[in-house]
Short mmCIF file of C-alpha atoms in Angstrom, two decimals:
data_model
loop_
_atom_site.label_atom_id
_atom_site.label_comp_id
_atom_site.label_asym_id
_atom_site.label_seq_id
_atom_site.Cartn_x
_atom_site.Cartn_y
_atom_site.Cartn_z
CA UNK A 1 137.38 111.64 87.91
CA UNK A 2 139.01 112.41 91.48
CA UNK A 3 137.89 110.49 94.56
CA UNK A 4 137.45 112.12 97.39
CA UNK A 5 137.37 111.07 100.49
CA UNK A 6 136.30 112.74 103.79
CA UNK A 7 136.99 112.17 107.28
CA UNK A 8 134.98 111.38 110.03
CA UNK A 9 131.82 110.31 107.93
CA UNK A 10 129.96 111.52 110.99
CA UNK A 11 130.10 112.52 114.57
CA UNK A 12 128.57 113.69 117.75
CA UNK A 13 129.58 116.68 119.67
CA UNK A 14 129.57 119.05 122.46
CA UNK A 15 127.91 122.16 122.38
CA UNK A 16 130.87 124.63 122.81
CA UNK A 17 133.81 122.24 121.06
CA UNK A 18 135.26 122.35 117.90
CA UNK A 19 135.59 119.37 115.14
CA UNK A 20 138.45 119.09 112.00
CA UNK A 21 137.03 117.82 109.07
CA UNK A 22 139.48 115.75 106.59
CA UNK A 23 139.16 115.97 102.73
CA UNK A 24 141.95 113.87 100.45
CA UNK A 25 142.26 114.12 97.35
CA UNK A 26 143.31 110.94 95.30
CA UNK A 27 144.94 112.97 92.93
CA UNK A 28 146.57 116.87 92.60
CA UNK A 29 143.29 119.23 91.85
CA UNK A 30 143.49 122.75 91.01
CA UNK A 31 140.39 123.66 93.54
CA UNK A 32 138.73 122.66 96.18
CA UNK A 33 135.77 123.76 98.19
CA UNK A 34 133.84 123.44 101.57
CA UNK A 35 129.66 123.28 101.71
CA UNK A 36 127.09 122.63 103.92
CA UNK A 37 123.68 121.28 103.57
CA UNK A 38 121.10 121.38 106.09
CA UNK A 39 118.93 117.71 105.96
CA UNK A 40 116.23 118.20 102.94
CA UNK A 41 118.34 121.30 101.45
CA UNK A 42 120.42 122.05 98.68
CA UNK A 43 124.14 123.33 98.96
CA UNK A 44 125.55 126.04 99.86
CA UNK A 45 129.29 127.50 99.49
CA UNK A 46 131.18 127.86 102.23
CA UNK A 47 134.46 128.65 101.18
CA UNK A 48 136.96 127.89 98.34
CA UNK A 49 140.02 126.64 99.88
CA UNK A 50 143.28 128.36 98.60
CA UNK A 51 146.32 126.61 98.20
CA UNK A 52 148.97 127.95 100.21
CA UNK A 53 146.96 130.78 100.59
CA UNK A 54 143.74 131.92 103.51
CA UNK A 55 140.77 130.63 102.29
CA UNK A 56 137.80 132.94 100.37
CA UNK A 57 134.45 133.08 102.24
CA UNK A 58 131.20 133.60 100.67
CA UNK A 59 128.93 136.17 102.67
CA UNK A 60 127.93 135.13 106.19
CA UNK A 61 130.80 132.38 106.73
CA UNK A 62 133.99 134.27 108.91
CA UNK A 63 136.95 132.47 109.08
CA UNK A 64 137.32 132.62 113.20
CA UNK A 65 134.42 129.88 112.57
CA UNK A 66 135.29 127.85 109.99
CA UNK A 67 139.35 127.78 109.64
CA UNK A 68 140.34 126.27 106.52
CA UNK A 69 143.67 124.37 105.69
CA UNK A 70 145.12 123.43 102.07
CA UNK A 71 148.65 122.38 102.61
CA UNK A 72 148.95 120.88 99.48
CA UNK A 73 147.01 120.14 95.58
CA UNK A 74 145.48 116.95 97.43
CA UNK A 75 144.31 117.85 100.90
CA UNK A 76 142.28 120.56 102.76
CA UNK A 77 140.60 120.67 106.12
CA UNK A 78 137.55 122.28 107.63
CA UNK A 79 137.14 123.13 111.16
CA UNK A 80 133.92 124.07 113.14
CA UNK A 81 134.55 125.91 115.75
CA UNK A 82 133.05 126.68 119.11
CA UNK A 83 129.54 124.32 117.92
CA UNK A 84 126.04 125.14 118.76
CA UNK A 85 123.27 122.81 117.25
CA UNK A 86 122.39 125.41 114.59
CA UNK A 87 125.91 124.17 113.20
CA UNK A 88 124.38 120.40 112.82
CA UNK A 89 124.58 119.54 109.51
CA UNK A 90 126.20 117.77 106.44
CA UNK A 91 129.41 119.68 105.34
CA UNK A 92 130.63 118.01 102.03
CA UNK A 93 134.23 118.88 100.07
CA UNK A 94 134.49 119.25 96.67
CA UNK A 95 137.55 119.48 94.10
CA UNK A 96 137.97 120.28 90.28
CA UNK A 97 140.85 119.31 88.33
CA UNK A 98 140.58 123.09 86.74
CA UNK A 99 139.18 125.90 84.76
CA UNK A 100 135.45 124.77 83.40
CA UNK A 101 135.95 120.93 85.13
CA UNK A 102 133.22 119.75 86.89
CA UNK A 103 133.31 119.23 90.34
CA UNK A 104 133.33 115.81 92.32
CA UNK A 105 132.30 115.75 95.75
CA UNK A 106 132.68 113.51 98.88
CA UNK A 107 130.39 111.82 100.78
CA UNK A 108 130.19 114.06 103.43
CA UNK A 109 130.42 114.90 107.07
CA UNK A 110 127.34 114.37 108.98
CA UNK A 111 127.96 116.65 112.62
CA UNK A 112 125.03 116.69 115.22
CA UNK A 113 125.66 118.68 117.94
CA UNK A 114 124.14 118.05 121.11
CA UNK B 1 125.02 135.67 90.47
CA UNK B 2 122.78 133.36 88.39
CA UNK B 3 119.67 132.20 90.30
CA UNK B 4 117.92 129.15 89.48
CA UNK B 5 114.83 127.87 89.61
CA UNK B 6 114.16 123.94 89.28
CA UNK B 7 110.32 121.80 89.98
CA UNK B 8 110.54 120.80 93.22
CA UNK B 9 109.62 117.06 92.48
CA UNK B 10 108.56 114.87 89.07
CA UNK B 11 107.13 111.42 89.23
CA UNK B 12 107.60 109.10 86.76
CA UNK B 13 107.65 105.02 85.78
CA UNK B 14 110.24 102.87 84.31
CA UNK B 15 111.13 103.03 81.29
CA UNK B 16 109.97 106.42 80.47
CA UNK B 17 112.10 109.55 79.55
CA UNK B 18 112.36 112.06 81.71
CA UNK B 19 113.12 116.24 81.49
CA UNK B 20 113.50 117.96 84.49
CA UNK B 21 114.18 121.76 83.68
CA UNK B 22 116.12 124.47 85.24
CA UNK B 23 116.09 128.21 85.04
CA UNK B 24 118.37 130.52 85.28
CA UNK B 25 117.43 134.04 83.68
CA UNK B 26 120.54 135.81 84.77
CA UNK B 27 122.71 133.75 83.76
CA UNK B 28 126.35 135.32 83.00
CA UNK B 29 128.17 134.81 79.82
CA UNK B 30 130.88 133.01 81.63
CA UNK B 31 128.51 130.30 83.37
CA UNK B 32 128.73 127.12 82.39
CA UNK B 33 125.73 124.68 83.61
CA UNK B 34 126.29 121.32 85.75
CA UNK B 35 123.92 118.48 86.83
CA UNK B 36 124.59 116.56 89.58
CA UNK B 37 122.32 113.48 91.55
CA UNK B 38 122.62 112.64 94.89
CA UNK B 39 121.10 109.75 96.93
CA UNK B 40 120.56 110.11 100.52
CA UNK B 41 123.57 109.89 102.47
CA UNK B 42 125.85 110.03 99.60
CA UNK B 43 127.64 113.55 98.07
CA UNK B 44 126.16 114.93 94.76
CA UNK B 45 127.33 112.88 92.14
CA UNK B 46 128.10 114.31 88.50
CA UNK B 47 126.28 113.82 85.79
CA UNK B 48 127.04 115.99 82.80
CA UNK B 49 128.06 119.61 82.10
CA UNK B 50 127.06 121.59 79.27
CA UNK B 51 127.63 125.41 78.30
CA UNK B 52 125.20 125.73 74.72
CA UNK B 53 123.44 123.50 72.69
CA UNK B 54 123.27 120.24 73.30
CA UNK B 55 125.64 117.52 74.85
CA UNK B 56 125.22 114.03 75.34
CA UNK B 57 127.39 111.78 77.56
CA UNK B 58 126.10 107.73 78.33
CA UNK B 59 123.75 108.55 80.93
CA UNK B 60 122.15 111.94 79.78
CA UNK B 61 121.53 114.62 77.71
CA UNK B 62 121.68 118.57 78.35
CA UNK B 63 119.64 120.77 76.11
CA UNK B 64 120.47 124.57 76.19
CA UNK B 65 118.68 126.69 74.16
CA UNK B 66 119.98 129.94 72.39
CA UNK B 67 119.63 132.22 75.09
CA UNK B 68 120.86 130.16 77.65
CA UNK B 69 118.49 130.91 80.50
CA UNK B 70 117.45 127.78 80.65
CA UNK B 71 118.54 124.11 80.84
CA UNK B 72 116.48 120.75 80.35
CA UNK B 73 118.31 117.17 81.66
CA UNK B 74 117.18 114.66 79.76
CA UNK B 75 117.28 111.27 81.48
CA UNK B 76 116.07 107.82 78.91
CA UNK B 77 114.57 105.17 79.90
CA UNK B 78 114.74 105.95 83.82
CA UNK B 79 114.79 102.87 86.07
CA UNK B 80 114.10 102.79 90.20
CA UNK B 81 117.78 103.51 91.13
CA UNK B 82 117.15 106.93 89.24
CA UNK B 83 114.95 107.87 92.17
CA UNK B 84 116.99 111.11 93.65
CA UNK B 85 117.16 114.71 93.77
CA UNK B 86 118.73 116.06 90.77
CA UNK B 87 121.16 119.63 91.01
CA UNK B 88 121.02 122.44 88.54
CA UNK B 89 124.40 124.39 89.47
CA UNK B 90 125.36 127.23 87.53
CA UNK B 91 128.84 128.45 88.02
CA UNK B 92 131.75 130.49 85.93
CA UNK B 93 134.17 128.16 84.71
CA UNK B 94 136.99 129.86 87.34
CA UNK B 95 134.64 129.22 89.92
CA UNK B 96 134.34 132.59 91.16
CA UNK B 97 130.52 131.93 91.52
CA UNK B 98 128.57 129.32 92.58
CA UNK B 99 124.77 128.73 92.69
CA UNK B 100 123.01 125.66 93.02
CA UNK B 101 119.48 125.19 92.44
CA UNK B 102 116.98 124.14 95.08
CA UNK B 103 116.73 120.78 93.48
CA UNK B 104 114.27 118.38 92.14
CA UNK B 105 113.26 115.28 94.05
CA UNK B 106 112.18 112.51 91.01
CA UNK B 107 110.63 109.39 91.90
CA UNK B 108 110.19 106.39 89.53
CA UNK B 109 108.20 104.42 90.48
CA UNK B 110 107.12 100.31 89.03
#
Protein backbone atom coordinates (compact mmCIF):
# COMPACT_ATOMS: atom_id res chain seq x y z
CA UNK A 1 0.00 0.00 0.00
CA UNK A 2 1.07 3.81 -0.60
CA UNK A 3 2.78 5.77 2.17
CA UNK A 4 1.89 8.91 2.69
CA UNK A 5 3.44 11.36 4.19
CA UNK A 6 2.29 14.85 5.37
CA UNK A 7 3.94 17.95 6.14
CA UNK A 8 4.19 19.90 9.03
CA UNK A 9 2.91 17.10 11.51
CA UNK A 10 1.67 20.08 13.48
CA UNK A 11 1.77 23.75 14.03
CA UNK A 12 0.76 26.88 15.78
CA UNK A 13 -0.70 29.88 14.20
CA UNK A 14 -1.97 33.30 14.03
CA UNK A 15 -5.41 34.11 13.99
CA UNK A 16 -5.76 35.84 10.54
CA UNK A 17 -2.69 33.80 8.60
CA UNK A 18 -2.76 31.15 6.35
CA UNK A 19 -0.81 27.58 6.55
CA UNK A 20 0.18 25.02 3.30
CA UNK A 21 -0.23 21.65 4.14
CA UNK A 22 2.16 18.99 2.24
CA UNK A 23 0.91 15.47 1.20
CA UNK A 24 3.54 13.03 -0.92
CA UNK A 25 2.77 10.31 -2.25
CA UNK A 26 5.43 7.43 -2.35
CA UNK A 27 4.07 6.23 -5.36
CA UNK A 28 1.66 7.58 -8.58
CA UNK A 29 -2.16 7.26 -7.12
CA UNK A 30 -5.14 7.79 -9.13
CA UNK A 31 -6.91 9.99 -6.15
CA UNK A 32 -6.34 11.81 -3.48
CA UNK A 33 -8.31 13.61 -0.87
CA UNK A 34 -8.27 16.32 1.95
CA UNK A 35 -10.30 15.76 5.57
CA UNK A 36 -10.60 17.17 8.70
CA UNK A 37 -11.37 15.85 12.05
CA UNK A 38 -12.21 17.82 14.96
CA UNK A 39 -10.38 16.05 18.37
CA UNK A 40 -12.92 13.04 19.48
CA UNK A 41 -14.69 13.11 15.85
CA UNK A 42 -14.87 11.15 12.91
CA UNK A 43 -13.89 12.43 9.31
CA UNK A 44 -15.16 14.44 7.20
CA UNK A 45 -14.47 15.20 3.29
CA UNK A 46 -13.13 18.13 2.40
CA UNK A 47 -12.29 17.94 -1.03
CA UNK A 48 -11.03 15.43 -3.67
CA UNK A 49 -8.04 16.85 -5.19
CA UNK A 50 -8.03 16.78 -9.09
CA UNK A 51 -5.10 16.24 -10.98
CA UNK A 52 -4.33 18.97 -13.17
CA UNK A 53 -7.61 20.03 -12.63
CA UNK A 54 -9.54 22.65 -9.54
CA UNK A 55 -10.33 20.62 -6.85
CA UNK A 56 -14.24 19.25 -6.00
CA UNK A 57 -15.67 20.52 -2.67
CA UNK A 58 -18.17 18.77 -0.67
CA UNK A 59 -20.99 21.21 0.70
CA UNK A 60 -19.83 23.92 3.11
CA UNK A 61 -15.95 23.85 2.11
CA UNK A 62 -15.30 27.02 -0.73
CA UNK A 63 -12.24 26.97 -2.35
CA UNK A 64 -11.18 30.86 -1.44
CA UNK A 65 -10.62 28.86 2.02
CA UNK A 66 -9.12 25.87 1.39
CA UNK A 67 -7.01 26.13 -2.08
CA UNK A 68 -6.00 22.87 -3.22
CA UNK A 69 -2.89 21.91 -5.41
CA UNK A 70 -2.22 18.46 -7.34
CA UNK A 71 0.62 19.10 -9.66
CA UNK A 72 1.27 15.72 -10.21
CA UNK A 73 -0.07 11.57 -9.48
CA UNK A 74 2.17 11.89 -6.19
CA UNK A 75 1.64 15.24 -4.53
CA UNK A 76 -1.20 17.63 -3.46
CA UNK A 77 -1.38 20.51 -1.05
CA UNK A 78 -3.94 22.03 1.25
CA UNK A 79 -4.01 25.52 2.32
CA UNK A 80 -6.01 27.20 5.21
CA UNK A 81 -6.56 30.36 4.68
CA UNK A 82 -7.18 33.50 6.64
CA UNK A 83 -7.38 31.03 10.27
CA UNK A 84 -9.69 31.58 13.09
CA UNK A 85 -9.59 28.93 15.99
CA UNK A 86 -12.81 27.30 14.73
CA UNK A 87 -10.28 26.09 11.90
CA UNK A 88 -8.09 24.14 14.75
CA UNK A 89 -8.07 20.82 13.93
CA UNK A 90 -6.50 17.59 12.41
CA UNK A 91 -6.63 17.75 8.52
CA UNK A 92 -5.41 14.29 7.22
CA UNK A 93 -4.70 13.34 3.19
CA UNK A 94 -5.67 10.38 1.75
CA UNK A 95 -4.86 8.56 -1.72
CA UNK A 96 -6.19 5.40 -3.62
CA UNK A 97 -4.35 3.68 -6.22
CA UNK A 98 -7.96 3.56 -8.18
CA UNK A 99 -11.46 2.55 -8.88
CA UNK A 100 -12.82 0.32 -5.68
CA UNK A 101 -9.01 0.60 -3.83
CA UNK A 102 -9.07 1.38 -0.47
CA UNK A 103 -7.77 4.38 0.77
CA UNK A 104 -4.49 4.96 2.90
CA UNK A 105 -4.17 7.95 4.86
CA UNK A 106 -1.40 10.06 6.52
CA UNK A 107 -0.78 10.86 9.80
CA UNK A 108 -2.08 14.08 9.79
CA UNK A 109 -1.78 17.77 10.36
CA UNK A 110 -2.51 18.87 13.77
CA UNK A 111 -3.19 23.14 13.37
CA UNK A 112 -4.15 25.10 16.62
CA UNK A 113 -4.80 28.42 16.05
CA UNK A 114 -4.33 30.88 18.59
CA UNK B 1 -25.53 9.22 0.39
CA UNK B 2 -25.30 6.14 2.65
CA UNK B 3 -25.54 7.01 6.37
CA UNK B 4 -24.16 4.89 8.95
CA UNK B 5 -24.71 4.08 12.15
CA UNK B 6 -21.93 2.25 14.37
CA UNK B 7 -22.03 1.55 18.76
CA UNK B 8 -20.33 4.20 20.04
CA UNK B 9 -17.94 2.02 22.25
CA UNK B 10 -17.51 -2.07 23.05
CA UNK B 11 -15.40 -3.39 25.84
CA UNK B 12 -13.85 -6.43 25.72
CA UNK B 13 -10.72 -8.80 27.20
CA UNK B 14 -7.95 -10.55 25.54
CA UNK B 15 -8.32 -13.13 23.78
CA UNK B 16 -11.90 -12.83 22.97
CA UNK B 17 -13.56 -12.23 19.50
CA UNK B 18 -14.96 -9.29 18.83
CA UNK B 19 -18.03 -7.87 16.25
CA UNK B 20 -18.53 -4.42 16.10
CA UNK B 21 -21.46 -3.69 13.57
CA UNK B 22 -22.29 -0.98 11.23
CA UNK B 23 -25.41 0.19 9.51
CA UNK B 24 -26.04 1.58 6.65
CA UNK B 25 -29.79 1.25 5.36
CA UNK B 26 -29.35 3.36 2.30
CA UNK B 27 -26.77 2.01 1.09
CA UNK B 28 -26.31 2.43 -2.90
CA UNK B 29 -25.70 -0.42 -5.19
CA UNK B 30 -22.37 1.00 -6.09
CA UNK B 31 -20.98 1.27 -2.35
CA UNK B 32 -18.51 -0.75 -1.42
CA UNK B 33 -17.80 -0.97 2.57
CA UNK B 34 -14.25 -0.13 4.27
CA UNK B 35 -12.92 -0.52 7.87
CA UNK B 36 -10.35 1.41 9.02
CA UNK B 37 -8.55 1.76 12.92
CA UNK B 38 -6.92 4.58 14.10
CA UNK B 39 -4.88 5.18 17.30
CA UNK B 40 -4.60 8.54 18.72
CA UNK B 41 -2.38 10.70 16.90
CA UNK B 42 -1.98 8.45 14.03
CA UNK B 43 -4.27 8.59 10.47
CA UNK B 44 -6.96 5.81 10.07
CA UNK B 45 -5.29 2.84 9.18
CA UNK B 46 -6.92 0.12 6.76
CA UNK B 47 -8.12 -2.82 7.65
CA UNK B 48 -10.21 -4.67 5.11
CA UNK B 49 -12.79 -3.85 2.42
CA UNK B 50 -15.61 -5.88 1.48
CA UNK B 51 -18.65 -5.30 -1.00
CA UNK B 52 -21.04 -8.84 -0.23
CA UNK B 53 -20.62 -11.79 1.61
CA UNK B 54 -17.90 -12.43 3.40
CA UNK B 55 -14.07 -11.63 3.12
CA UNK B 56 -11.33 -12.51 5.18
CA UNK B 57 -7.82 -10.97 5.06
CA UNK B 58 -5.00 -11.91 8.20
CA UNK B 59 -6.29 -9.57 10.62
CA UNK B 60 -10.17 -9.64 10.08
CA UNK B 61 -13.18 -10.67 8.76
CA UNK B 62 -16.18 -8.63 7.06
CA UNK B 63 -19.58 -10.19 7.08
CA UNK B 64 -22.23 -8.62 4.71
CA UNK B 65 -25.38 -9.99 4.63
CA UNK B 66 -27.77 -10.24 1.53
CA UNK B 67 -29.18 -6.98 1.64
CA UNK B 68 -26.24 -5.19 2.34
CA UNK B 69 -27.43 -2.65 4.87
CA UNK B 70 -25.39 -3.80 7.19
CA UNK B 71 -21.77 -4.79 7.99
CA UNK B 72 -20.22 -6.77 11.06
CA UNK B 73 -16.02 -6.59 11.54
CA UNK B 74 -15.02 -9.42 13.02
CA UNK B 75 -11.78 -9.05 14.99
CA UNK B 76 -10.21 -12.85 16.75
CA UNK B 77 -8.59 -13.12 19.50
CA UNK B 78 -8.22 -9.21 20.23
CA UNK B 79 -5.14 -8.25 22.27
CA UNK B 80 -4.46 -4.59 24.18
CA UNK B 81 -2.89 -2.91 21.06
CA UNK B 82 -6.47 -3.51 19.46
CA UNK B 83 -7.70 -0.80 21.81
CA UNK B 84 -8.93 2.04 19.11
CA UNK B 85 -11.75 3.48 17.40
CA UNK B 86 -12.73 1.45 14.54
CA UNK B 87 -14.32 3.33 10.97
CA UNK B 88 -17.28 2.05 9.06
CA UNK B 89 -16.88 4.12 5.65
CA UNK B 90 -19.15 3.51 2.97
CA UNK B 91 -18.20 4.92 -0.34
CA UNK B 92 -18.83 4.17 -4.34
CA UNK B 93 -15.95 2.57 -5.71
CA UNK B 94 -15.23 6.03 -8.01
CA UNK B 95 -15.33 7.81 -4.95
CA UNK B 96 -17.96 10.13 -5.82
CA UNK B 97 -19.34 9.66 -2.22
CA UNK B 98 -17.98 9.40 0.92
CA UNK B 99 -19.46 8.71 4.41
CA UNK B 100 -17.80 7.64 7.35
CA UNK B 101 -19.41 6.41 10.34
CA UNK B 102 -19.24 8.08 13.73
CA UNK B 103 -17.00 5.35 14.95
CA UNK B 104 -16.65 2.88 17.66
CA UNK B 105 -14.20 3.36 20.49
CA UNK B 106 -13.21 -0.60 21.68
CA UNK B 107 -11.27 -1.15 24.66
CA UNK B 108 -9.61 -4.48 25.62
CA UNK B 109 -8.83 -4.62 28.48
CA UNK B 110 -6.37 -7.60 30.77
Amino acid sequence: SAVISQKPSRDICQRGTSLTIQCQVDSQVTMMFWYRQQPGQSLTLIATANQGSEATYESGFVIDKFPISRPNLTFSTLTVSNMSPEDSSIYLCSATGGEGQPQHFGDGTRLSIL
Amino acid sequence: LAKTTQPISMDSYEGQEVNITCSHNNIATNDYITWYQQFPSQGPRFIIQGYKTKVTNEVASLFIPADRKSSTLSLPRVSLSDTAVYYCLVGDAGYSTLTFGKGTMLLVSP
